[in-house]
Amino acid sequence: MSLFNVFNVAGSGMAAQSTRLNTVASNLANADSVASTRDAAYRAKEPLFAAIRNGLDGQPAEAGSEGVKVLGVTESPNAITSRYEPGNPLADTDGYVYQSNVNPVDELVNMISASRSYQNNVEVMNTARQLMQKTLDLGK
Amino acid sequence: MSQPIDNLFGMHTGALALWQRRTEVLASNLANADTPGYLARDVDFRKALAAAGGNGAGNLPLAAPTQGQIDPVAQARDTLSYRVPTQPSMDGNTVDAQQEQAAFAANSVHYQASMAFITAQIRMLRTAITGGQG
């Protein structure tokens, strides 16, 4: 029954997109956070997706039936900027604080893309469910 | 045991299996819409038809690893083709979400059409069995 496979595939897609949504939330929440050293500053995170070449049960996936997995979370290599704020309790001895390299516009675009992809997977799942239901009702 | 059933519904059981398979492939494409380097695939109907109905010369080609055994995985792989991308993308992904969604919608209508044929056949048989009483 290959329609069952659709649930696995769409489910893995939803899981991956929700991870992406999570990192976006984390990035936006930390967009204005500052740190006292360049190394401690928050760097924007982004998940890295890959197709599942092996099925969810460890068996080799059937051709064309590939889910998504999150390989890992990468951190943005963009430069960390510093700001002169001697009054800030987090400022270093020279009076500088280091702010995160989150670009809110990037994150919002990412968020919309993730939510659209998530919705696509939900629709796929809904349709597959309806088709299965109708198949079960066959002959009634 | 399945032989009379297959004869009863003609090509529609096979068609149903093919639509199911295509649903799965299109779902994979949509799930991997953001995966770098993923190549979108689809069922090649010319190949699927050839695998199901022969090559037109009256031969029925069956992929059989051993005699009397058919390998559905190999057959399924043979009937898949890669989609030709309409526009290039930076990460090598060839999924066009709109195109896939349209194909998915069309596919589910096809599936329902095949099911409607089977339902009509069942209804007809029931009428024949009950003589129109049931």
PDB file of C-alpha atoms in Angstrom:
ATOM      1  CA  MET A   1       0.000   0.000   0.000  1.00  0.00           C
ATOM      2  CA  SER A   2       2.143   2.826  -1.248  1.00  0.00           C
ATOM      3  CA  LEU A   3      -0.242   5.564  -0.093  1.00  0.00           C
ATOM      4  CA  PHE A   4       0.974   4.830   3.447  1.00  0.00           C
ATOM      5  CA  ASN A   5       4.429   5.847   2.293  1.00  0.00           C
ATOM      6  CA  VAL A   6       3.067   9.294   1.454  1.00  0.00           C
ATOM      7  CA  PHE A   7       2.406   9.830   5.154  1.00  0.00           C
ATOM      8  CA  ASN A   8       6.019   9.039   5.997  1.00  0.00           C
ATOM      9  CA  VAL A   9       7.356  11.277   3.238  1.00  0.00           C
ATOM     10  CA  ALA A  10       5.051  14.236   3.945  1.00  0.00           C
ATOM     11  CA  GLY A  11       5.579  13.763   7.682  1.00  0.00           C
ATOM     12  CA  SER A  12       9.349  13.972   7.304  1.00  0.00           C
ATOM     13  CA  GLY A  13       8.864  17.110   5.205  1.00  0.00           C
ATOM     14  CA  MET A  14       6.711  18.676   7.923  1.00  0.00           C
ATOM     15  CA  ALA A  15       9.259  17.770  10.599  1.00  0.00           C
ATOM     16  CA  ALA A  16      12.072  19.326   8.554  1.00  0.00           C
ATOM     17  CA  GLN A  17      10.104  22.517   7.894  1.00  0.00           C
ATOM     18  CA  SER A  18       9.162  22.854  11.546  1.00  0.00           C
ATOM     19  CA  THR A  19      12.862  22.591  12.439  1.00  0.00           C
ATOM     20  CA  ARG A  20      13.459  25.425  10.005  1.00  0.00           C
ATOM     21  CA  LEU A  21      10.630  27.423  11.583  1.00  0.00           C
ATOM     22  CA  ASN A  22      12.193  26.769  14.991  1.00  0.00           C
ATOM     23  CA  THR A  23      15.578  28.133  13.929  1.00  0.00           C
ATOM     24  CA  VAL A  24      13.873  31.189  12.417  1.00  0.00           C
ATOM     25  CA  ALA A  25      12.075  31.797  15.712  1.00  0.00           C
ATOM     26  CA  SER A  26      15.343  31.409  17.588  1.00  0.00           C
ATOM     27  CA  ASN A  27      17.130  33.794  15.205  1.00  0.00           C
ATOM     28  CA  LEU A  28      14.423  36.459  15.366  1.00  0.00           C
ATOM     29  CA  ALA A  29      14.237  36.215  19.141  1.00  0.00           C
ATOM     30  CA  ASN A  30      17.989  36.720  19.361  1.00  0.00           C
ATOM     31  CA  ALA A  31      18.205  39.404  16.665  1.00  0.00           C
ATOM     32  CA  ASP A  32      18.937  42.115  19.219  1.00  0.00           C
ATOM     33  CA  SER A  33      20.931  40.109  21.734  1.00  0.00           C
ATOM     34  CA  VAL A  34      24.445  41.348  22.442  1.00  0.00           C
ATOM     35  CA  ALA A  35      27.533  39.752  23.974  1.00  0.00           C
ATOM     36  CA  SER A  36      30.773  41.011  25.447  1.00  0.00           C
ATOM     37  CA  THR A  37      33.063  39.077  23.063  1.00  0.00           C
ATOM     38  CA  ARG A  38      32.968  38.431  19.343  1.00  0.00           C
ATOM     39  CA  ASP A  39      32.999  34.655  19.908  1.00  0.00           C
ATOM     40  CA  ALA A  40      30.072  34.729  22.309  1.00  0.00           C
ATOM     41  CA  ALA A  41      27.851  36.742  19.966  1.00  0.00           C
ATOM     42  CA  TYR A  42      24.790  34.960  18.594  1.00  0.00           C
ATOM     43  CA  ARG A  43      25.158  33.671  15.031  1.00  0.00           C
ATOM     44  CA  ALA A  44      22.122  33.064  12.818  1.00  0.00           C
ATOM     45  CA  LYS A  45      21.330  29.353  12.546  1.00  0.00           C
ATOM     46  CA  GLU A  46      19.955  27.525   9.544  1.00  0.00           C
ATOM     47  CA  PRO A  47      19.154  23.814   9.154  1.00  0.00           C
ATOM     48  CA  LEU A  48      20.693  21.813   6.312  1.00  0.00           C
ATOM     49  CA  PHE A  49      18.283  19.471   4.527  1.00  0.00           C
ATOM     50  CA  ALA A  50      19.069  16.248   2.699  1.00  0.00           C
ATOM     51  CA  ALA A  51      16.893  13.651   0.984  1.00  0.00           C
ATOM     52  CA  ILE A  52      16.520  10.330   2.815  1.00  0.00           C
ATOM     53  CA  ARG A  53      18.057   7.799   0.460  1.00  0.00           C
ATOM     54  CA  ASN A  54      17.308   5.022   2.907  1.00  0.00           C
ATOM     55  CA  GLY A  55      13.745   4.361   4.003  1.00  0.00           C
ATOM     56  CA  LEU A  56      12.557   5.228   7.491  1.00  0.00           C
ATOM     57  CA  ASP A  57      12.675   1.557   8.465  1.00  0.00           C
ATOM     58  CA  GLY A  58      16.307   1.149   7.408  1.00  0.00           C
ATOM     59  CA  GLN A  59      15.429  -0.572   4.147  1.00  0.00           C
ATOM     60  CA  PRO A  60      16.599   1.063   0.919  1.00  0.00           C
ATOM     61  CA  ALA A  61      13.941   3.543  -0.169  1.00  0.00           C
ATOM     62  CA  GLU A  62      11.936   2.763  -3.262  1.00  0.00           C
ATOM     63  CA  ALA A  63      13.029   4.929  -6.167  1.00  0.00           C
ATOM     64  CA  GLY A  64      11.306   8.289  -6.147  1.00  0.00           C
ATOM     65  CA  SER A  65      10.031   7.903  -2.598  1.00  0.00           C
ATOM     66  CA  GLU A  66      12.376  10.007  -0.555  1.00  0.00           C
ATOM     67  CA  GLY A  67      11.660  11.915   2.636  1.00  0.00           C
ATOM     68  CA  VAL A  68      13.667  14.781   4.076  1.00  0.00           C
ATOM     69  CA  LYS A  69      15.999  14.734   7.033  1.00  0.00           C
ATOM     70  CA  VAL A  70      17.829  17.518   8.809  1.00  0.00           C
ATOM     71  CA  LEU A  71      21.549  16.876   8.425  1.00  0.00           C
ATOM     72  CA  GLY A  72      22.479  19.484  10.988  1.00  0.00           C
ATOM     73  CA  VAL A  73      22.232  23.143  11.866  1.00  0.00           C
ATOM     74  CA  THR A  74      24.756  25.518  10.318  1.00  0.00           C
ATOM     75  CA  GLU A  75      25.742  28.887  11.727  1.00  0.00           C
ATOM     76  CA  SER A  76      25.976  31.952   9.551  1.00  0.00           C
ATOM     77  CA  PRO A  77      29.573  32.935   8.693  1.00  0.00           C
ATOM     78  CA  ASN A  78      28.584  36.593   8.272  1.00  0.00           C
ATOM     79  CA  ALA A  79      30.639  39.161  10.177  1.00  0.00           C
ATOM     80  CA  ILE A  80      29.693  40.078  13.747  1.00  0.00           C
ATOM     81  CA  THR A  81      29.429  43.822  14.120  1.00  0.00           C
ATOM     82  CA  SER A  82      30.386  45.725  17.230  1.00  0.00           C
ATOM     83  CA  ARG A  83      28.701  48.749  18.706  1.00  0.00           C
ATOM     84  CA  TYR A  84      30.126  51.362  21.073  1.00  0.00           C
ATOM     85  CA  GLU A  85      27.960  51.270  24.177  1.00  0.00           C
ATOM     86  CA  PRO A  86      30.031  52.041  27.257  1.00  0.00           C
ATOM     87  CA  GLY A  87      26.918  52.199  29.440  1.00  0.00           C
ATOM     88  CA  ASN A  88      25.946  48.612  28.651  1.00  0.00           C
ATOM     89  CA  PRO A  89      26.777  46.247  31.544  1.00  0.00           C
ATOM     90  CA  LEU A  90      27.869  43.667  28.925  1.00  0.00           C
ATOM     91  CA  ALA A  91      30.368  46.025  27.285  1.00  0.00           C
ATOM     92  CA  ASP A  92      34.045  44.976  27.223  1.00  0.00           C
ATOM     93  CA  THR A  93      36.885  47.104  28.636  1.00  0.00           C
ATOM     94  CA  ASP A  94      36.907  49.327  25.509  1.00  0.00           C
ATOM     95  CA  GLY A  95      33.157  49.905  25.802  1.00  0.00           C
ATOM     96  CA  TYR A  96      32.066  47.748  22.856  1.00  0.00           C
ATOM     97  CA  VAL A  97      29.274  45.174  22.678  1.00  0.00           C
ATOM     98  CA  TYR A  98      29.046  42.572  19.917  1.00  0.00           C
ATOM     99  CA  GLN A  99      25.685  42.045  18.303  1.00  0.00           C
ATOM    100  CA  SER A 100      24.254  39.025  16.507  1.00  0.00           C
ATOM    101  CA  ASN A 101      24.547  38.712  12.727  1.00  0.00           C
ATOM    102  CA  VAL A 102      20.851  37.917  12.293  1.00  0.00           C
ATOM    103  CA  ASN A 103      19.283  39.659   9.313  1.00  0.00           C
ATOM    104  CA  PRO A 104      15.563  40.008  10.180  1.00  0.00           C
ATOM    105  CA  VAL A 105      14.558  40.358   6.506  1.00  0.00           C
ATOM    106  CA  ASP A 106      16.272  37.079   5.637  1.00  0.00           C
ATOM    107  CA  GLU A 107      14.552  35.412   8.547  1.00  0.00           C
ATOM    108  CA  LEU A 108      11.091  36.663   7.590  1.00  0.00           C
ATOM    109  CA  VAL A 109      11.543  35.427   4.023  1.00  0.00           C
ATOM    110  CA  ASN A 110      12.744  32.095   5.414  1.00  0.00           C
ATOM    111  CA  MET A 111       9.734  31.928   7.683  1.00  0.00           C
ATOM    112  CA  ILE A 112       7.245  32.472   4.862  1.00  0.00           C
ATOM    113  CA  SER A 113       8.997  29.892   2.694  1.00  0.00           C
ATOM    114  CA  ALA A 114       9.010  27.347   5.530  1.00  0.00           C
ATOM    115  CA  SER A 115       5.352  27.883   6.323  1.00  0.00           C
ATOM    116  CA  ARG A 116       4.362  27.532   2.641  1.00  0.00           C
ATOM    117  CA  SER A 117       6.328  24.304   2.331  1.00  0.00           C
ATOM    118  CA  TYR A 118       4.776  23.026   5.543  1.00  0.00           C
ATOM    119  CA  GLN A 119       1.306  23.781   4.181  1.00  0.00           C
ATOM    120  CA  ASN A 120       2.146  21.959   0.956  1.00  0.00           C
ATOM    121  CA  ASN A 121       3.025  18.863   2.948  1.00  0.00           C
ATOM    122  CA  VAL A 122      -0.157  19.124   5.002  1.00  0.00           C
ATOM    123  CA  GLU A 123      -2.192  19.326   1.797  1.00  0.00           C
ATOM    124  CA  VAL A 124      -0.406  16.293   0.388  1.00  0.00           C
ATOM    125  CA  MET A 125      -1.181  14.369   3.562  1.00  0.00           C
ATOM    126  CA  ASN A 126      -4.836  15.449   3.532  1.00  0.00           C
ATOM    127  CA  THR A 127      -5.286  14.411  -0.092  1.00  0.00           C
ATOM    128  CA  ALA A 128      -3.622  11.048   0.505  1.00  0.00           C
ATOM    129  CA  ARG A 129      -5.862  10.487   3.517  1.00  0.00           C
ATOM    130  CA  GLN A 130      -8.994  11.306   1.520  1.00  0.00           C
ATOM    131  CA  LEU A 131      -7.944   9.009  -1.306  1.00  0.00           C
ATOM    132  CA  MET A 132      -7.297   6.171   1.148  1.00  0.00           C
ATOM    133  CA  GLN A 133     -10.643   6.751   2.815  1.00  0.00           C
ATOM    134  CA  LYS A 134     -12.380   6.585  -0.544  1.00  0.00           C
ATOM    135  CA  THR A 135     -10.487   3.415  -1.428  1.00  0.00           C
ATOM    136  CA  LEU A 136     -11.672   1.830   1.811  1.00  0.00           C
ATOM    137  CA  ASP A 137     -15.247   2.808   0.982  1.00  0.00           C
ATOM    138  CA  LEU A 138     -14.993   1.176  -2.439  1.00  0.00           C
ATOM    139  CA  GLY A 139     -18.107  -0.796  -3.306  1.00  0.00           C
ATOM    140  CA  LYS A 140     -20.321   0.719  -0.643  1.00  0.00           C
TER     141      LYS A 140
ATOM    142  CA  MET B   1      -7.085 -15.993  -6.673  1.00  0.00           C
ATOM    143  CA  SER B   2      -6.680 -12.459  -7.901  1.00  0.00           C
ATOM    144  CA  GLN B   3      -7.105 -13.470 -11.500  1.00  0.00           C
ATOM    145  CA  PRO B   4     -10.934 -13.204 -11.683  1.00  0.00           C
ATOM    146  CA  ILE B   5     -10.836  -9.866  -9.851  1.00  0.00           C
ATOM    147  CA  ASP B   6      -8.248  -8.549 -12.286  1.00  0.00           C
ATOM    148  CA  ASN B   7     -10.423  -9.599 -15.189  1.00  0.00           C
ATOM    149  CA  LEU B   8     -13.441  -8.042 -13.541  1.00  0.00           C
ATOM    150  CA  PHE B   9     -12.004  -4.569 -13.238  1.00  0.00           C
ATOM    151  CA  GLY B  10      -9.834  -4.649 -16.321  1.00  0.00           C
ATOM    152  CA  MET B  11      -6.994  -2.184 -16.363  1.00  0.00           C
ATOM    153  CA  HIS B  12      -8.331  -0.104 -13.501  1.00  0.00           C
ATOM    154  CA  THR B  13      -6.636  -2.007 -10.683  1.00  0.00           C
ATOM    155  CA  GLY B  14      -3.309  -1.586 -12.453  1.00  0.00           C
ATOM    156  CA  ALA B  15      -4.097   2.075 -13.098  1.00  0.00           C
ATOM    157  CA  LEU B  16      -4.920   2.558  -9.411  1.00  0.00           C
ATOM    158  CA  ALA B  17      -1.524   1.142  -8.450  1.00  0.00           C
ATOM    159  CA  LEU B  18       0.156   3.473 -10.915  1.00  0.00           C
ATOM    160  CA  TRP B  19      -1.689   6.549  -9.561  1.00  0.00           C
ATOM    161  CA  GLN B  20      -0.725   5.518  -6.043  1.00  0.00           C
ATOM    162  CA  ARG B  21       2.883   5.230  -7.079  1.00  0.00           C
ATOM    163  CA  ARG B  22       2.731   8.646  -8.702  1.00  0.00           C
ATOM    164  CA  THR B  23       1.168  10.163  -5.582  1.00  0.00           C
ATOM    165  CA  GLU B  24       4.160   8.894  -3.650  1.00  0.00           C
ATOM    166  CA  VAL B  25       6.694  10.274  -6.137  1.00  0.00           C
ATOM    167  CA  LEU B  26       5.003  13.703  -6.264  1.00  0.00           C
ATOM    168  CA  ALA B  27       4.778  13.769  -2.448  1.00  0.00           C
ATOM    169  CA  SER B  28       8.536  13.159  -2.326  1.00  0.00           C
ATOM    170  CA  ASN B  29       9.108  16.025  -4.744  1.00  0.00           C
ATOM    171  CA  LEU B  30       7.008  18.390  -2.633  1.00  0.00           C
ATOM    172  CA  ALA B  31       8.631  17.243   0.618  1.00  0.00           C
ATOM    173  CA  ASN B  32      12.069  17.895  -0.884  1.00  0.00           C
ATOM    174  CA  ALA B  33      11.167  21.311  -2.338  1.00  0.00           C
ATOM    175  CA  ASP B  34      13.892  22.903  -0.163  1.00  0.00           C
ATOM    176  CA  THR B  35      16.515  20.146  -0.261  1.00  0.00           C
ATOM    177  CA  PRO B  36      19.691  21.268  -2.031  1.00  0.00           C
ATOM    178  CA  GLY B  37      20.571  19.164  -5.069  1.00  0.00           C
ATOM    179  CA  TYR B  38      17.312  17.198  -5.072  1.00  0.00           C
ATOM    180  CA  LEU B  39      16.188  16.199  -8.563  1.00  0.00           C
ATOM    181  CA  ALA B  40      12.420  16.089  -9.089  1.00  0.00           C
ATOM    182  CA  ARG B  41      11.079  12.885 -10.618  1.00  0.00           C
ATOM    183  CA  ASP B  42       7.857  11.747 -12.164  1.00  0.00           C
ATOM    184  CA  VAL B  43       6.341   8.589 -13.609  1.00  0.00           C
ATOM    185  CA  ASP B  44       7.107   8.234 -17.303  1.00  0.00           C
ATOM    186  CA  PHE B  45       3.795   7.015 -18.665  1.00  0.00           C
ATOM    187  CA  ARG B  46       5.225   5.809 -21.946  1.00  0.00           C
ATOM    188  CA  LYS B  47       7.611   3.518 -20.045  1.00  0.00           C
ATOM    189  CA  ALA B  48       4.949   2.516 -17.507  1.00  0.00           C
ATOM    190  CA  LEU B  49       2.563   1.613 -20.305  1.00  0.00           C
ATOM    191  CA  ALA B  50       5.264  -0.350 -22.071  1.00  0.00           C
ATOM    192  CA  ALA B  51       6.028  -2.202 -18.838  1.00  0.00           C
ATOM    193  CA  ALA B  52       2.356  -2.952 -18.266  1.00  0.00           C
ATOM    194  CA  GLY B  53       1.180  -3.706 -21.778  1.00  0.00           C
ATOM    195  CA  GLY B  54       4.171  -4.756 -23.798  1.00  0.00           C
ATOM    196  CA  ASN B  55       6.094  -3.009 -26.534  1.00  0.00           C
ATOM    197  CA  GLY B  56       3.404  -3.052 -29.184  1.00  0.00           C
ATOM    198  CA  ALA B  57       4.885  -6.037 -30.987  1.00  0.00           C
ATOM    199  CA  GLY B  58       2.809  -8.442 -28.943  1.00  0.00           C
ATOM    200  CA  ASN B  59       5.611  -9.174 -26.484  1.00  0.00           C
ATOM    201  CA  LEU B  60       4.966  -8.813 -22.778  1.00  0.00           C
ATOM    202  CA  PRO B  61       8.243  -7.842 -21.141  1.00  0.00           C
ATOM    203  CA  LEU B  62       8.375  -8.871 -17.485  1.00  0.00           C
ATOM    204  CA  ALA B  63      11.368  -8.053 -15.336  1.00  0.00           C
ATOM    205  CA  ALA B  64      11.855 -11.361 -13.567  1.00  0.00           C
ATOM    206  CA  PRO B  65      14.994 -11.887 -11.434  1.00  0.00           C
ATOM    207  CA  THR B  66      14.187 -15.579 -11.198  1.00  0.00           C
ATOM    208  CA  GLN B  67      11.597 -17.463 -13.162  1.00  0.00           C
ATOM    209  CA  GLY B  68       8.079 -16.791 -11.951  1.00  0.00           C
ATOM    210  CA  GLN B  69       9.102 -13.795  -9.878  1.00  0.00           C
ATOM    211  CA  ILE B  70       8.567 -10.147 -10.727  1.00  0.00           C
ATOM    212  CA  ASP B  71      10.667  -7.448  -9.133  1.00  0.00           C
ATOM    213  CA  PRO B  72       8.310  -4.498  -8.525  1.00  0.00           C
ATOM    214  CA  VAL B  73      11.116  -2.261  -7.209  1.00  0.00           C
ATOM    215  CA  ALA B  74      13.160  -2.622 -10.393  1.00  0.00           C
ATOM    216  CA  GLN B  75      10.059  -2.075 -12.484  1.00  0.00           C
ATOM    217  CA  ALA B  76       9.091   1.005 -10.505  1.00  0.00           C
ATOM    218  CA  ARG B  77      12.578   2.449 -10.903  1.00  0.00           C
ATOM    219  CA  ASP B  78      12.524   1.852 -14.635  1.00  0.00           C
ATOM    220  CA  THR B  79       9.321   3.824 -15.089  1.00  0.00           C
ATOM    221  CA  LEU B  80      10.650   6.951 -13.354  1.00  0.00           C
ATOM    222  CA  SER B  81      12.174   9.885 -15.194  1.00  0.00           C
ATOM    223  CA  TYR B  82      13.747  13.120 -14.070  1.00  0.00           C
ATOM    224  CA  ARG B  83      11.834  16.322 -14.580  1.00  0.00           C
ATOM    225  CA  VAL B  84      13.341  18.857 -16.955  1.00  0.00           C
ATOM    226  CA  PRO B  85      13.771  22.043 -14.876  1.00  0.00           C
ATOM    227  CA  THR B  86      12.038  25.153 -16.190  1.00  0.00           C
ATOM    228  CA  GLN B  87      14.494  27.525 -14.578  1.00  0.00           C
ATOM    229  CA  PRO B  88      17.906  27.101 -12.979  1.00  0.00           C
ATOM    230  CA  SER B  89      18.334  27.328  -9.218  1.00  0.00           C
ATOM    231  CA  MET B  90      21.375  28.115  -7.107  1.00  0.00           C
ATOM    232  CA  ASP B  91      21.319  24.904  -5.065  1.00  0.00           C
ATOM    233  CA  GLY B  92      20.648  22.486  -7.939  1.00  0.00           C
ATOM    234  CA  ASN B  93      17.127  21.662  -6.767  1.00  0.00           C
ATOM    235  CA  THR B  94      14.780  21.045  -9.697  1.00  0.00           C
ATOM    236  CA  VAL B  95      11.465  21.014  -7.786  1.00  0.00           C
ATOM    237  CA  ASP B  96       8.955  23.605  -8.997  1.00  0.00           C
ATOM    238  CA  ALA B  97       6.343  23.620  -6.218  1.00  0.00           C
ATOM    239  CA  GLN B  98       3.572  24.998  -8.453  1.00  0.00           C
ATOM    240  CA  GLN B  99       4.174  22.403 -11.139  1.00  0.00           C
ATOM    241  CA  GLU B 100       4.268  19.612  -8.570  1.00  0.00           C
ATOM    242  CA  GLN B 101       1.086  20.822  -6.902  1.00  0.00           C
ATOM    243  CA  ALA B 102      -0.720  20.916 -10.234  1.00  0.00           C
ATOM    244  CA  ALA B 103       0.512  17.418 -11.061  1.00  0.00           C
ATOM    245  CA  PHE B 104      -0.537  16.219  -7.604  1.00  0.00           C
ATOM    246  CA  ALA B 105      -4.051  17.636  -7.987  1.00  0.00           C
ATOM    247  CA  ALA B 106      -4.419  16.130 -11.465  1.00  0.00           C
ATOM    248  CA  ASN B 107      -3.116  12.825 -10.184  1.00  0.00           C
ATOM    249  CA  SER B 108      -5.664  12.637  -7.369  1.00  0.00           C
ATOM    250  CA  VAL B 109      -8.478  13.335  -9.862  1.00  0.00           C
ATOM    251  CA  HIS B 110      -7.158  10.518 -12.065  1.00  0.00           C
ATOM    252  CA  TYR B 111      -7.079   8.242  -9.045  1.00  0.00           C
ATOM    253  CA  GLN B 112     -10.671   9.079  -8.193  1.00  0.00           C
ATOM    254  CA  ALA B 113     -11.698   8.513 -11.807  1.00  0.00           C
ATOM    255  CA  SER B 114     -10.193   5.022 -11.727  1.00  0.00           C
ATOM    256  CA  MET B 115     -12.019   4.375  -8.469  1.00  0.00           C
ATOM    257  CA  ALA B 116     -15.276   5.617  -9.995  1.00  0.00           C
ATOM    258  CA  PHE B 117     -14.894   3.069 -12.787  1.00  0.00           C
ATOM    259  CA  ILE B 118     -14.342   0.283 -10.280  1.00  0.00           C
ATOM    260  CA  THR B 119     -17.309   1.431  -8.177  1.00  0.00           C
ATOM    261  CA  ALA B 120     -19.535   1.459 -11.252  1.00  0.00           C
ATOM    262  CA  GLN B 121     -18.397  -2.060 -12.072  1.00  0.00           C
ATOM    263  CA  ILE B 122     -19.196  -3.233  -8.536  1.00  0.00           C
ATOM    264  CA  ARG B 123     -22.609  -1.591  -8.686  1.00  0.00           C
ATOM    265  CA  MET B 124     -23.341  -3.255 -11.998  1.00  0.00           C
ATOM    266  CA  LEU B 125     -22.356  -6.659 -10.623  1.00  0.00           C
ATOM    267  CA  ARG B 126     -24.479  -6.121  -7.552  1.00  0.00           C
ATOM    268  CA  THR B 127     -27.433  -5.285  -9.742  1.00  0.00           C
ATOM    269  CA  ALA B 128     -26.820  -8.442 -11.762  1.00  0.00           C
ATOM    270  CA  ILE B 129     -26.531 -10.592  -8.614  1.00  0.00           C
ATOM    271  CA  THR B 130     -29.602  -9.224  -6.872  1.00  0.00           C
ATOM    272  CA  GLY B 131     -31.629  -8.751  -9.999  1.00  0.00           C
ATOM    273  CA  GLY B 132     -32.237  -5.151  -9.133  1.00  0.00           C
ATOM    274  CA  GLN B 133     -33.870  -6.057  -5.796  1.00  0.00           C
ATOM    275  CA  GLY B 134     -31.053  -4.863  -3.525  1.00  0.00           C
TER     276      GLY B 134
END
